[in-house]
CSV table of C-alpha atoms in Angstrom, one decimal:
chain,number,residue,atom,x,y,z
A,1,MET,CA,-8.9,4.7,-0.5
A,2,GLU,CA,-8.6,2.4,-3.2
A,3,LYS,CA,-5.3,1.9,-4.7
A,4,ILE,CA,-4.9,1.6,-8.5
A,5,VAL,CA,-3.9,-2.1,-9.8
A,6,GLY,CA,-2.4,-2.1,-13.5
A,7,LEU,CA,-1.7,0.6,-16.0
A,8,ILE,CA,-3.6,3.6,-16.7
A,9,ASN,CA,-3.1,5.2,-20.0
A,10,ALA,CA,-2.7,9.0,-20.6
A,11,PRO,CA,-4.2,9.6,-23.8
A,12,PHE,CA,-3.7,12.2,-27.0
A,13,THR,CA,-6.6,14.6,-27.1
A,14,PRO,CA,-7.9,13.7,-30.7
A,15,PHE,CA,-8.3,16.8,-33.0
A,16,LEU,CA,-9.9,17.0,-36.5
A,17,GLU,CA,-8.3,18.5,-39.5
A,18,ASN,CA,-9.6,21.8,-38.6
A,19,GLY,CA,-8.1,21.7,-35.3
A,20,GLU,CA,-11.3,21.3,-33.5
A,21,ILE,CA,-11.5,18.4,-30.8
A,22,ASN,CA,-12.6,15.3,-32.3
A,23,LEU,CA,-15.0,13.6,-29.8
A,24,ASP,CA,-16.3,11.1,-32.0
A,25,ILE,CA,-13.2,9.0,-32.2
A,26,ILE,CA,-13.3,8.5,-28.1
A,27,PRO,CA,-15.4,5.2,-27.9
A,28,ASP,CA,-12.9,3.5,-30.5
A,29,TYR,CA,-10.0,4.8,-28.4
A,30,VAL,CA,-11.6,3.6,-25.3
A,31,ALA,CA,-12.1,0.0,-26.9
A,32,MET,CA,-8.6,0.0,-28.2
A,33,LEU,CA,-7.0,0.7,-24.7
A,34,GLU,CA,-9.2,-1.7,-23.0
A,35,ARG,CA,-8.8,-4.5,-25.6
A,36,ASN,CA,-4.8,-4.0,-25.0
A,37,GLY,CA,-5.0,-4.2,-21.1
A,38,LEU,CA,-5.2,-0.7,-20.0
A,39,LYS,CA,-7.4,-0.1,-16.9
A,40,GLY,CA,-8.5,3.5,-17.5
A,41,VAL,CA,-7.3,6.9,-18.5
A,42,PHE,CA,-5.7,10.1,-17.3
A,43,ILE,CA,-6.9,12.5,-19.6
A,44,ASN,CA,-6.0,16.3,-20.4
A,45,GLY,CA,-2.5,15.8,-19.0
A,46,SER,CA,0.8,16.4,-20.6
A,47,SER,CA,0.2,13.8,-23.4
A,48,GLY,CA,-3.1,15.3,-24.0
A,49,GLU,CA,-1.9,18.8,-24.3
A,50,GLY,CA,-4.2,19.8,-21.7
A,51,TYR,CA,-2.5,23.3,-21.2
A,52,LEU,CA,-3.4,24.0,-24.8
A,53,LEU,CA,-7.0,23.3,-24.1
A,54,THR,CA,-9.8,25.8,-23.3
A,55,GLU,CA,-11.7,25.1,-20.1
A,56,GLU,CA,-14.9,24.2,-22.4
A,57,GLU,CA,-12.8,21.7,-24.4
A,58,ARG,CA,-11.4,19.9,-21.2
A,59,MET,CA,-15.0,19.7,-19.9
A,60,LYS,CA,-16.3,18.4,-23.3
A,61,LEU,CA,-13.5,15.6,-23.3
A,62,ALA,CA,-14.1,14.7,-19.6
A,63,GLU,CA,-17.6,14.2,-20.7
A,64,ALA,CA,-17.0,12.3,-23.7
A,65,TRP,CA,-14.3,9.8,-22.0
A,66,VAL,CA,-16.8,9.1,-19.0
A,67,ALA,CA,-19.7,8.3,-21.3
A,68,ALA,CA,-17.6,6.0,-23.2
A,69,ALA,CA,-15.8,4.5,-20.6
A,70,PRO,CA,-17.1,0.6,-19.8
A,71,LYS,CA,-17.5,-0.8,-16.1
A,72,ASP,CA,-14.5,-0.3,-14.0
A,73,PHE,CA,-12.6,1.3,-16.8
A,74,LYS,CA,-11.3,4.5,-14.6
A,75,VAL,CA,-11.4,8.0,-16.0
A,76,ILE,CA,-9.2,10.6,-14.2
A,77,VAL,CA,-9.3,13.9,-15.3
A,78,HIS,CA,-6.0,16.0,-15.3
A,79,VAL,CA,-7.4,19.4,-13.7
A,80,GLY,CA,-4.3,21.7,-13.4
A,81,SER,CA,-4.0,24.8,-14.8
A,82,THR,CA,-2.4,28.4,-14.4
A,83,VAL,CA,-5.5,29.7,-12.7
A,84,VAL,CA,-6.4,27.7,-9.6
A,85,ASN,CA,-10.2,28.9,-9.9
A,86,SER,CA,-10.3,27.5,-13.2
A,87,SER,CA,-8.6,24.2,-11.8
A,88,ARG,CA,-11.3,24.1,-9.2
A,89,ARG,CA,-14.2,24.3,-11.8
A,90,LEU,CA,-12.7,21.6,-13.6
A,91,ALA,CA,-12.7,19.5,-10.7
A,92,GLU,CA,-16.4,20.2,-9.6
A,93,HIS,CA,-17.1,19.4,-13.0
A,94,ALA,CA,-15.4,15.9,-13.1
A,95,GLN,CA,-17.1,14.7,-9.8
A,96,LYS,CA,-20.5,16.3,-11.4
A,97,ILE,CA,-20.0,13.9,-14.5
A,98,GLY,CA,-19.0,10.7,-12.7
A,99,ALA,CA,-15.2,10.5,-13.3
A,100,TRP,CA,-13.4,8.1,-11.1
A,101,GLY,CA,-10.7,10.7,-9.9
A,102,ILE,CA,-8.8,13.8,-10.6
A,103,GLY,CA,-5.2,15.0,-10.6
A,104,ALA,CA,-3.0,18.1,-11.2
A,105,MET,CA,0.6,18.8,-12.0
A,106,ALA,CA,2.1,22.1,-10.5
A,107,SER,CA,1.5,25.1,-12.7
A,108,PRO,CA,4.6,25.9,-15.2
A,109,PHE,CA,3.8,29.6,-14.2
A,110,PRO,CA,4.7,30.8,-11.6
A,111,LYS,CA,7.2,28.2,-10.7
A,112,VAL,CA,6.6,26.3,-7.6
A,113,ASN,CA,9.3,26.8,-5.4
A,114,ARG,CA,8.3,25.6,-1.8
A,115,VAL,CA,6.4,22.6,-0.6
A,116,GLU,CA,4.1,24.9,1.2
A,117,GLU,CA,3.4,26.6,-1.9
A,118,LEU,CA,2.5,23.1,-3.8
A,119,VAL,CA,0.5,21.9,-0.8
A,120,LYS,CA,-1.6,25.0,-0.9
A,121,TYR,CA,-2.1,24.7,-4.7
A,122,CYS,CA,-3.4,21.2,-4.5
A,123,GLU,CA,-5.6,21.9,-1.4
A,124,GLU,CA,-7.5,24.7,-3.3
A,125,ILE,CA,-8.0,22.3,-6.4
A,126,ALA,CA,-8.9,19.3,-4.4
A,127,ILE,CA,-11.6,20.9,-2.4
A,128,GLY,CA,-13.5,21.1,-5.6
A,129,ALA,CA,-14.1,17.3,-5.8
A,130,PRO,CA,-14.2,16.3,-2.1
A,131,ASN,CA,-15.8,12.8,-3.2
A,132,LEU,CA,-12.9,12.0,-5.5
A,133,PRO,CA,-9.3,10.8,-5.0
A,134,PHE,CA,-7.0,13.5,-5.9
A,135,TYR,CA,-3.5,12.7,-7.4
A,136,TYR,CA,-0.8,15.2,-7.5
A,137,TYR,CA,1.0,14.8,-10.9
A,138,HIS,CA,5.0,15.1,-10.3
A,139,ILE,CA,6.6,15.9,-13.6
A,140,PRO,CA,9.3,18.6,-12.7
A,141,ALA,CA,10.8,18.3,-16.1
A,142,PHE,CA,7.6,20.0,-17.4
A,143,ASN,CA,7.4,22.8,-14.8
A,144,GLY,CA,10.5,23.0,-12.7
A,145,ALA,CA,8.9,22.0,-9.6
A,146,PHE,CA,12.1,19.9,-8.4
A,147,LEU,CA,10.8,19.3,-5.0
A,148,SER,CA,11.4,16.4,-2.3
A,149,MET,CA,8.2,14.3,-2.8
A,150,TYR,CA,8.8,12.7,0.6
A,151,ASP,CA,8.6,16.1,2.2
A,152,PHE,CA,5.5,16.8,0.2
A,153,LEU,CA,3.7,13.7,1.5
A,154,GLN,CA,4.7,14.8,5.1
A,155,ALA,CA,3.1,18.1,4.6
A,156,VAL,CA,0.0,17.0,2.8
A,157,ASP,CA,-0.7,14.0,5.1
A,158,GLY,CA,-3.9,15.0,7.1
A,159,ARG,CA,-4.3,18.3,5.4
A,160,ILE,CA,-6.0,17.2,2.2
A,161,PRO,CA,-8.7,14.6,2.9
A,162,ASN,CA,-9.0,13.2,-0.6
A,163,PHE,CA,-5.4,13.0,-1.2
A,164,ALA,CA,-4.8,9.6,-2.8
A,165,GLY,CA,-1.3,9.8,-4.0
A,166,ILE,CA,1.4,10.8,-6.6
A,167,LYS,CA,1.9,10.1,-10.3
A,168,TYR,CA,5.4,9.9,-10.2
A,169,THR,CA,7.3,10.8,-13.6
A,170,PHE,CA,10.7,11.4,-12.5
A,171,GLU,CA,14.0,9.6,-12.6
A,172,SER,CA,14.8,9.1,-8.8
A,173,LEU,CA,13.7,5.4,-8.0
A,174,TYR,CA,14.9,5.8,-4.4
A,175,GLU,CA,12.8,8.6,-4.1
A,176,TYR,CA,9.9,7.0,-5.5
A,177,ASN,CA,10.3,3.8,-3.3
A,178,ARG,CA,10.9,6.1,-0.3
A,179,CYS,CA,7.4,7.7,-0.9
A,180,ARG,CA,5.9,4.5,-1.7
A,181,ARG,CA,7.3,2.8,1.9
A,182,TYR,CA,6.0,6.4,3.7
A,183,LYS,CA,3.8,5.0,6.7
A,184,ASP,CA,3.8,1.5,5.4
A,185,GLY,CA,2.5,2.5,2.0
A,186,LYS,CA,-0.3,4.9,3.0
A,187,PHE,CA,-0.5,6.4,-0.3
A,188,ASP,CA,-1.0,5.3,-3.8
A,189,MET,CA,2.5,5.7,-5.8
A,190,LEU,CA,1.6,5.6,-9.5
A,191,HIS,CA,4.8,4.7,-11.6
A,192,GLY,CA,5.2,7.2,-14.4
A,193,GLN,CA,8.0,6.3,-16.5
A,194,ASP,CA,7.2,3.4,-19.0
A,195,GLU,CA,11.3,2.9,-19.2
A,196,THR,CA,11.4,1.7,-15.8
A,197,ILE,CA,8.5,-0.3,-14.7
A,198,LEU,CA,10.6,-3.6,-14.1
A,199,PRO,CA,12.9,-1.7,-11.5
A,200,CYS,CA,10.2,-0.2,-9.7
A,201,LEU,CA,8.3,-3.5,-9.7
A,202,ALA,CA,11.6,-5.3,-8.4
A,203,MET,CA,11.6,-2.4,-5.5
A,204,GLY,CA,8.5,-4.0,-4.5
A,205,GLY,CA,5.5,-1.4,-5.0
A,206,ALA,CA,4.5,-0.5,-8.7
A,207,ILE,CA,1.5,-2.0,-8.5
A,208,GLY,CA,-0.2,0.7,-10.3
A,209,GLY,CA,0.9,3.2,-13.1
A,210,ILE,CA,0.2,5.7,-15.5
A,211,GLY,CA,1.9,5.6,-19.1
A,212,GLY,CA,2.1,7.5,-22.2
A,213,THR,CA,3.5,5.0,-24.7
A,214,THR,CA,0.9,2.6,-23.3
A,215,ASN,CA,-1.1,4.4,-26.2
A,216,TYR,CA,0.7,2.0,-28.6
A,217,ASN,CA,2.9,0.0,-26.7
A,218,GLY,CA,0.2,-1.1,-23.7
A,219,ARG,CA,0.3,-4.9,-24.9
A,220,CYS,CA,4.2,-4.8,-24.2
A,221,LEU,CA,3.9,-2.8,-20.9
A,222,THR,CA,1.1,-4.7,-19.3
A,223,ALA,CA,3.1,-8.0,-20.0
A,224,ILE,CA,6.0,-6.6,-17.9
A,225,GLN,CA,3.7,-6.5,-14.9
A,226,GLU,CA,2.2,-10.2,-15.9
A,227,ALA,CA,5.6,-11.7,-16.5
A,228,TRP,CA,6.9,-10.4,-13.2
A,229,GLN,CA,4.0,-11.7,-11.5
A,230,ALA,CA,4.5,-14.9,-13.2
A,231,GLY,CA,8.0,-15.0,-11.7
A,232,ASP,CA,9.6,-15.0,-15.4
A,233,LEU,CA,12.3,-12.4,-14.8
A,234,ASP,CA,13.7,-13.0,-18.3
A,235,LYS,CA,10.7,-12.3,-20.3
A,236,ALA,CA,10.3,-9.4,-18.4
A,237,ARG,CA,13.7,-8.3,-18.9
A,238,GLN,CA,13.2,-8.7,-23.1
A,239,LEU,CA,9.9,-6.9,-22.7
A,240,GLN,CA,11.3,-3.8,-20.7
A,241,GLU,CA,14.2,-3.9,-23.4
A,242,PHE,CA,11.7,-3.7,-26.0
A,243,ALA,CA,9.8,-0.7,-24.4
A,244,GLN,CA,13.0,1.2,-24.2
A,245,ASP,CA,13.8,0.3,-27.8
A,246,VAL,CA,10.1,2.0,-28.4
A,247,ILE,CA,11.1,4.9,-26.5
A,248,ASP,CA,14.5,5.2,-28.3
A,249,VAL,CA,12.6,5.6,-31.5
A,250,ILE,CA,10.2,8.3,-30.3
A,251,CYS,CA,12.9,10.4,-28.9
A,252,HIS,CA,14.2,10.7,-32.5
A,253,PHE,CA,10.9,12.5,-33.5
A,254,ARG,CA,10.4,15.0,-30.6
A,255,GLY,CA,9.2,12.3,-27.9
A,256,ASN,CA,5.8,10.8,-27.2
A,257,ILE,CA,3.5,13.8,-27.6
A,258,VAL,CA,4.5,14.4,-31.1
A,259,GLY,CA,6.1,11.1,-32.2
A,260,GLY,CA,3.8,9.1,-30.2
A,261,LYS,CA,0.8,10.7,-31.3
A,262,ARG,CA,1.8,10.1,-35.0
A,263,ILE,CA,2.2,6.3,-34.1
A,264,MET,CA,-1.6,6.2,-33.5
A,265,LYS,CA,-2.0,7.1,-37.2
A,266,LEU,CA,0.2,4.4,-38.0
A,267,ILE,CA,-1.3,1.9,-36.2
A,268,GLY,CA,-4.9,2.9,-37.4
A,269,LEU,CA,-6.3,5.4,-34.8
A,270,ASP,CA,-5.6,9.0,-36.5
A,271,LEU,CA,-5.6,11.3,-33.3
A,272,GLY,CA,-4.8,14.4,-35.8
A,273,ARG,CA,-1.9,16.8,-35.6
A,274,ASN,CA,-0.5,18.4,-32.3
A,275,ARG,CA,-1.5,22.0,-31.3
A,276,THR,CA,1.0,25.0,-31.8
A,277,PRO,CA,3.5,25.4,-30.7
A,278,PHE,CA,4.4,21.7,-31.1
A,279,GLN,CA,6.3,21.2,-34.0
A,280,ASN,CA,4.3,18.3,-36.4
A,281,LEU,CA,6.2,15.7,-38.1
A,282,THR,CA,6.5,16.3,-41.7
A,283,ASP,CA,5.4,13.6,-44.3
A,284,GLU,CA,9.2,12.6,-44.6
A,285,GLU,CA,9.9,12.2,-40.9
A,286,GLU,CA,6.8,9.7,-40.6
A,287,VAL,CA,8.1,7.7,-43.4
A,288,ARG,CA,11.5,7.5,-41.2
A,289,LEU,CA,9.4,6.7,-38.1
A,290,LYS,CA,7.6,4.1,-39.6
A,291,SER,CA,10.9,2.7,-40.7
A,292,GLU,CA,12.6,2.8,-37.5
A,293,LEU,CA,9.7,1.1,-36.1
A,294,GLU,CA,9.5,-1.7,-38.7
A,295,ALA,CA,13.2,-2.3,-37.7
A,296,ILE,CA,12.5,-3.1,-34.2
A,297,ASP,CA,9.3,-5.3,-35.5
A,298,PHE,CA,7.1,-2.9,-33.5
A,299,PHE,CA,4.0,-3.3,-35.8
A,300,SER,CA,3.9,-7.0,-34.6
A,301,LYS,CA,3.7,-6.2,-31.2
A,302,CYS,CA,2.0,-2.9,-30.9
A,303,ASN,CA,-1.6,-2.3,-29.8
A,304,LYS,CA,-4.2,-3.5,-31.9
């Protein structure tokens, strides 16, 4: 099964002023991401407020992203939900419209407590799109599924024919690398934390990843990979430090989903507000956000 090389972006869901999804802006969104070195998108996930979208909205967004994607630009559709039958329908739809792949995080309710529960959940979803690679999205901070991913790989190996790998959004670089080394790299381990791309490159396996701050800082993050491949460790370190500076800023403004989405407006692609229960930035907070970004010279380095 093909392994992803380069960085995939986890886009925000664009909304209109009335709160409805904004499909018209997606072609411009795709063009900006491709222009700044991103190799595809992982839509309707955490950055995209996927659990706050209706099934119909998620399907319309998937159709719009697939329609706008240029050749070789991968569209992976997050189909996870609290209702497995709904997830399977979303998977079937993704395959029907020509998406490149699908993925799912563990449902936040009920909490998954055992590896076997997680494997069964993934199995029932993946069967909906048997011809597409399926990725498990490991983000335990969102759903409390603090399970061993190495044990998960052992349990899922050979059971789900289209299982491709893991989008690994967790702090344990040891476990990440252990999973990467499983059976000589059998599965695709997509690095999911923008603040630690360089350490995973140094460990030898982060050929692909899915990021959130890539929405507005993709030029920097893709340049980390390029500098590493060119053997310029000093430049790679400088770029990683800048990426961490940007993350420090968004942490002052409720993180990537809220603060990061507002940055898109500041760089010229207004994607609207976040849905309830997210607390949107006030106008005063937006001014402070812009000021903090200016202080690190963000606007000369960000996505264009």
